[in-house]
């Protein structure tokens, strides 16, 4: 899978597992909903207080295993260096993230307030490497 193929896959498949790195080097894994921004960067929403954010602040390397809704079958992996966008700059980006994945929200004021109350940040990264490059 090339980076372009990974981006095409992410347009229709938003389930993923993110891997960040603990202080001891072991991976920390979390299920996430992933999308793409207008620049083709992978993006996820998470809480400022989440362990993955603490890990990324220390070591910004990030990997996602991209899954299809059936689990088995087509999948991919993407890697890059994470950027964390905090509030208040994250607020409009989180609205865009929601729209790209789920469409229109019934109450955008409520959504924005929830993003503030939950201390949501947007994590995004350019795809530096994608795979798998072989099957077997």
Coordinates of N, CA and C in Angstrom, one line a residue:
X1 N 0.9 -1.2 0.0 CA 0.0 0.0 0.0 C 0.9 1.2 0.0
X2 N 0.6 2.1 -0.9 CA 1.4 3.4 -1.0 C 0.7 4.4 -0.1
X3 N 1.3 5.6 0.1 CA 0.6 6.6 0.9 C -0.7 7.1 0.2
X4 N -0.7 7.2 -1.2 CA -1.9 7.6 -1.9 C -3.0 6.5 -1.7
X5 N -2.6 5.2 -1.8 CA -3.6 4.2 -1.6 C -4.1 4.2 -0.1
X6 N -3.3 4.5 0.8 CA -3.7 4.6 2.2 C -4.7 5.7 2.4
X7 N -4.4 6.9 1.7 CA -5.4 8.0 1.8 C -6.7 7.6 1.1
X8 N -6.7 6.9 0.0 CA -7.9 6.5 -0.6 C -8.7 5.5 0.3
X9 N -8.0 4.6 1.0 CA -8.6 3.7 1.9 C -9.3 4.5 3.1
X10 N -8.6 5.5 3.6 CA -9.1 6.2 4.7 C -10.3 7.1 4.4
X11 N -10.5 7.4 3.1 CA -11.7 8.2 2.8 C -13.0 7.4 3.1
X12 N -12.9 6.1 3.0 CA -14.1 5.2 3.3 C -14.1 4.4 4.5
X13 N -12.9 4.3 5.1 CA -12.7 3.4 6.3 C -12.0 4.2 7.4
X14 N -12.8 4.4 8.5 CA -12.3 5.3 9.5 C -11.9 4.6 10.8
X15 N -12.1 3.3 10.9 CA -11.6 2.6 12.1 C -10.2 2.3 12.0
X16 N -9.5 2.6 13.2 CA -8.0 2.4 13.2 C -7.6 2.1 14.6
X17 N -6.4 1.6 14.8 CA -5.8 1.4 16.1 C -4.5 2.3 16.0
X18 N -4.3 3.2 16.9 CA -3.2 4.1 16.9 C -2.1 3.5 17.9
X19 N -0.9 3.6 17.5 CA 0.2 3.2 18.4 C 1.1 4.4 18.6
X20 N 1.3 4.6 19.9 CA 2.3 5.6 20.4 C 3.3 4.8 21.2
X21 N 4.3 5.5 21.7 CA 5.4 4.8 22.4 C 5.5 5.3 23.9
X22 N 5.4 4.3 24.8 CA 5.6 4.5 26.2 C 7.1 4.9 26.5
X23 N 7.3 5.4 27.6 CA 8.6 5.8 28.0 C 9.6 4.7 27.9
X24 N 9.2 3.4 28.2 CA 10.1 2.3 28.1 C 10.2 1.7 26.7
X25 N 9.6 2.4 25.7 CA 9.7 2.0 24.3 C 8.6 1.0 23.8
X26 N 7.8 0.4 24.8 CA 6.8 -0.5 24.3 C 5.6 0.3 23.8
X27 N 4.9 -0.3 22.8 CA 3.7 0.5 22.2 C 2.6 0.6 23.2
X28 N 1.8 1.7 23.0 CA 0.6 1.9 23.7 C -0.4 2.0 22.6
X29 N -1.5 1.2 22.6 CA -2.4 1.1 21.5 C -3.8 1.5 22.0
X30 N -4.5 2.2 21.1 CA -5.9 2.7 21.3 C -6.7 2.7 20.1
X31 N -8.0 2.2 20.2 CA -8.9 2.4 19.0 C -9.2 3.8 18.8
X32 N -9.3 4.2 17.5 CA -9.6 5.6 17.2 C -10.4 5.7 15.9
X33 N -11.0 6.8 15.6 CA -11.6 7.1 14.4 C -10.7 8.1 13.6
X34 N -10.3 7.7 12.4 CA -9.3 8.4 11.7 C -9.9 9.0 10.4
X35 N -9.4 10.2 10.0 CA -9.8 10.8 8.8 C -8.7 11.5 8.1
X36 N -9.0 12.2 7.1 CA -7.9 13.0 6.4 C -8.3 14.5 6.3
X37 N -7.4 15.3 6.5 CA -7.7 16.7 6.3 C -7.5 17.1 4.8
X38 N -7.7 18.4 4.5 CA -7.7 18.8 3.1 C -6.3 18.7 2.5
X39 N -5.2 18.6 3.3 CA -3.9 18.5 2.9 C -3.4 17.0 2.8
X40 N -4.3 16.1 3.0 CA -4.0 14.7 2.9 C -3.3 14.1 4.2
X41 N -3.3 14.9 5.3 CA -2.8 14.4 6.5 C -3.8 13.5 7.3
X42 N -3.3 12.5 8.0 CA -4.2 11.7 8.8 C -4.5 12.5 10.0
X43 N -5.7 12.4 10.5 CA -6.1 13.2 11.7 C -7.0 12.3 12.6
X44 N -6.9 12.5 13.9 CA -7.7 11.9 14.9 C -8.0 12.9 16.0
X45 N -9.1 12.7 16.7 CA -9.5 13.5 17.8 C -9.3 12.7 19.1
X46 N -8.8 13.4 20.1 CA -8.6 12.7 21.4 C -8.6 13.8 22.5
X47 N -8.6 13.3 23.7 CA -8.6 14.2 24.8 C -7.1 14.6 25.2
X48 N -7.0 15.9 25.6 CA -5.7 16.4 26.0 C -5.1 15.5 27.1
X49 N -5.9 14.9 27.9 CA -5.4 14.2 29.1 C -5.1 12.7 28.7
X50 N -5.3 12.3 27.5 CA -5.1 10.9 27.1 C -3.6 10.5 27.2
X51 N -3.4 9.3 27.5 CA -2.0 8.8 27.5 C -1.3 8.9 26.2
X52 N -2.1 8.7 25.1 CA -1.5 8.8 23.8 C -0.9 10.2 23.5
X53 N -1.6 11.2 24.1 CA -1.1 12.6 23.9 C 0.2 12.8 24.7
X54 N 0.2 12.3 25.9 CA 1.4 12.4 26.8 C 2.6 11.7 26.1
X55 N 2.3 10.5 25.5 CA 3.3 9.8 24.8 C 3.8 10.6 23.6
X56 N 2.9 11.2 22.8 CA 3.3 11.9 21.6 C 4.1 13.2 22.0
X57 N 3.8 13.8 23.1 CA 4.5 15.0 23.5 C 6.0 14.7 23.7
X58 N 6.2 13.5 24.3 CA 7.6 13.0 24.5 C 8.3 12.4 23.3
X59 N 7.5 11.7 22.5 CA 8.0 11.0 21.3 C 6.9 11.1 20.2
X60 N 7.1 12.0 19.2 CA 6.0 12.3 18.3 C 5.8 11.2 17.2
X61 N 6.5 10.1 17.2 CA 6.3 9.1 16.2 C 4.9 8.4 16.5
X62 N 4.2 8.2 15.4 CA 2.9 7.6 15.5 C 2.7 6.7 14.3
X63 N 1.9 5.6 14.6 CA 1.5 4.6 13.6 C 0.0 4.3 13.8
X64 N -0.6 4.1 12.7 CA -2.0 3.6 12.7 C -2.2 2.4 11.9
X65 N -2.9 1.4 12.4 CA -3.3 0.3 11.7 C -4.8 0.6 11.2
X66 N -5.0 0.6 9.9 CA -6.2 1.0 9.3 C -7.1 -0.2 9.0
X67 N -8.3 -0.2 9.5 CA -9.1 -1.4 9.4 C -10.4 -1.1 8.6
X68 N -10.9 -2.2 7.9 CA -12.2 -2.1 7.2 C -13.3 -2.5 8.2
X69 N -14.5 -2.3 7.8 CA -15.6 -2.6 8.8 C -15.8 -4.1 9.0
X70 N -15.3 -4.9 8.1 CA -15.4 -6.4 8.3 C -14.3 -6.9 9.1
X71 N -13.2 -6.1 9.4 CA -12.0 -6.5 10.1 C -11.1 -7.3 9.2
X72 N -11.5 -8.4 8.7 CA -10.6 -9.2 7.8 C -10.7 -8.6 6.4
X73 N -9.7 -8.8 5.7 CA -9.6 -8.3 4.3 C -8.6 -7.2 4.2
X74 N -9.0 -6.2 3.4 CA -8.1 -5.1 3.1 C -7.8 -4.3 4.4
X75 N -6.6 -3.9 4.6 CA -6.1 -3.1 5.7 C -4.9 -2.3 5.3
X76 N -4.4 -1.5 6.2 CA -3.1 -0.8 5.9 C -2.5 -0.3 7.2
X77 N -1.3 0.2 7.1 CA -0.6 0.8 8.2 C 0.1 2.1 7.6
X78 N 0.0 3.2 8.4 CA 0.6 4.4 8.1 C 1.4 4.9 9.3
X79 N 2.5 5.6 9.0 CA 3.4 6.1 10.0 C 3.8 7.6 9.7
X80 N 4.1 8.3 10.7 CA 4.5 9.7 10.6 C 4.9 10.3 11.9
X81 N 5.0 11.6 11.9 CA 5.4 12.4 13.1 C 4.2 13.3 13.4
X82 N 3.7 13.1 14.6 CA 2.4 13.8 15.0 C 2.6 15.2 15.4
X83 N 1.6 16.0 15.0 CA 1.5 17.4 15.5 C 0.2 17.4 16.3
X84 N 0.2 18.0 17.5 CA -0.9 18.1 18.4 C -1.4 19.6 18.3
X85 N -2.7 19.7 17.9 CA -3.3 21.1 17.8 C -4.2 21.2 19.0
X86 N -3.9 22.1 19.9 CA -4.7 22.3 21.1 C -5.8 23.4 20.9
X87 N -6.7 23.4 21.9 CA -7.7 24.4 22.0 C -7.0 25.8 22.2
X88 N -7.5 26.9 21.7 CA -8.7 27.0 20.9 C -8.5 26.8 19.4
X89 N -7.2 26.6 19.0 CA -7.0 26.4 17.5 C -7.6 25.2 17.0
X90 N -7.8 24.2 17.9 CA -8.3 22.9 17.4 C -9.8 22.9 17.2
X91 N -10.5 23.9 17.7 CA -12.0 23.8 17.6 C -12.5 23.8 16.2
X92 N -12.2 24.7 15.4 CA -12.7 24.6 14.0 C -12.1 23.4 13.2
X93 N -10.9 23.0 13.5 CA -10.4 21.8 12.9 C -11.2 20.5 13.3
X94 N -11.6 20.5 14.6 CA -12.5 19.4 15.0 C -13.8 19.4 14.3
X95 N -14.4 20.5 14.1 CA -15.6 20.6 13.3 C -15.4 20.1 11.9
X96 N -14.3 20.5 11.2 CA -14.0 20.0 9.9 C -13.8 18.4 9.9
X97 N -13.1 17.9 10.9 CA -12.8 16.5 11.1 C -14.2 15.8 11.2
X98 N -15.1 16.3 12.0 CA -16.4 15.6 12.2 C -17.1 15.6 10.8
X99 N -17.2 16.7 10.2 CA -17.9 16.9 8.9 C -17.4 15.9 7.9
X100 N -16.0 15.7 7.8 CA -15.5 14.8 6.8 C -15.8 13.4 7.0
X101 N -15.9 13.0 8.3 CA -16.2 11.6 8.7 C -17.7 11.3 8.8
X102 N -18.4 12.2 9.4 CA -19.8 11.9 9.8 C -20.9 12.8 9.1
X103 N -20.5 13.9 8.5 CA -21.4 14.8 7.9 C -21.8 15.9 8.8
X104 N -23.0 16.4 8.7 CA -23.4 17.5 9.6 C -23.9 17.1 10.9
X105 N -23.6 17.9 11.9 CA -24.0 17.6 13.3 C -25.3 18.3 13.5
X106 N -26.2 17.7 14.3 CA -27.5 18.4 14.5 C -27.5 19.7 15.3
X107 N -26.4 19.9 16.1 CA -26.2 21.1 16.9 C -24.8 21.4 17.0
X108 N -24.3 22.3 16.2 CA -22.8 22.6 16.2 C -22.4 23.4 17.4
X109 N -23.3 24.2 18.0 CA -22.9 24.9 19.2 C -22.7 23.8 20.4
X110 N -23.6 22.8 20.4 CA -23.4 21.8 21.4 C -22.1 21.0 21.2
X111 N -21.8 20.7 19.9 CA -20.6 19.9 19.6 C -19.4 20.7 20.0
X112 N -19.3 22.0 19.7 CA -18.2 22.8 20.0 C -18.0 22.9 21.5
X113 N -19.1 23.0 22.3 CA -19.0 23.1 23.7 C -18.5 21.7 24.3
X114 N -18.9 20.6 23.7 CA -18.4 19.3 24.1 C -16.9 19.2 23.9
X115 N -16.5 19.7 22.7 CA -15.0 19.6 22.4 C -14.2 20.4 23.4
X116 N -14.7 21.5 23.9 CA -14.1 22.3 24.9 C -14.1 21.6 26.3
X117 N -15.3 21.2 26.6 CA -15.5 20.5 27.9 C -14.7 19.2 28.0
X118 N -14.5 18.5 26.9 CA -13.8 17.2 26.9 C -12.3 17.5 26.7
X119 N -11.9 18.7 26.6 CA -10.5 19.1 26.3 C -9.9 18.3 25.1
X120 N -10.7 18.4 24.0 CA -10.3 17.7 22.8 C -9.2 18.4 22.1
X121 N -8.3 17.6 21.5 CA -7.2 18.1 20.7 C -7.3 17.4 19.3
X122 N -6.7 17.9 18.3 CA -6.6 17.2 17.0 C -5.2 16.8 16.9
X123 N -5.0 15.5 16.6 CA -3.6 15.0 16.3 C -3.6 14.7 14.8
X124 N -2.6 15.2 14.1 CA -2.5 15.0 12.7 C -1.1 14.8 12.3
X125 N -0.9 14.1 11.1 CA 0.4 13.8 10.6 C 0.4 13.5 9.2
X126 N 1.5 13.9 8.5 CA 1.7 13.5 7.1 C 2.1 12.1 7.0
X127 N 1.7 11.3 6.1 CA 2.1 9.9 5.9 C 3.5 9.9 5.4
X128 N 4.4 9.4 6.2 CA 5.8 9.2 5.8 C 6.0 7.8 5.2
X129 N 5.3 6.9 5.7 CA 5.4 5.5 5.2 C 4.1 4.8 5.3
X130 N 3.8 3.9 4.4 CA 2.5 3.2 4.4 C 2.9 1.7 3.9
X131 N 2.0 0.8 4.3 CA 2.2 -0.6 4.0 C 0.9 -1.3 4.2
X132 N 0.9 -2.6 4.1 CA 2.0 -3.4 3.8 C 2.4 -3.3 2.4
X133 N 3.7 -3.7 2.2 CA 4.2 -3.7 0.8 C 4.3 -5.1 0.2
X134 N 4.1 -6.1 1.1 CA 4.0 -7.5 0.6 C 2.9 -8.1 1.4
X135 N 2.3 -9.2 0.8 CA 1.3 -10.0 1.6 C 1.9 -11.3 1.8
X136 N 1.3 -12.0 2.8 CA 1.8 -13.3 3.1 C 1.4 -13.8 4.4

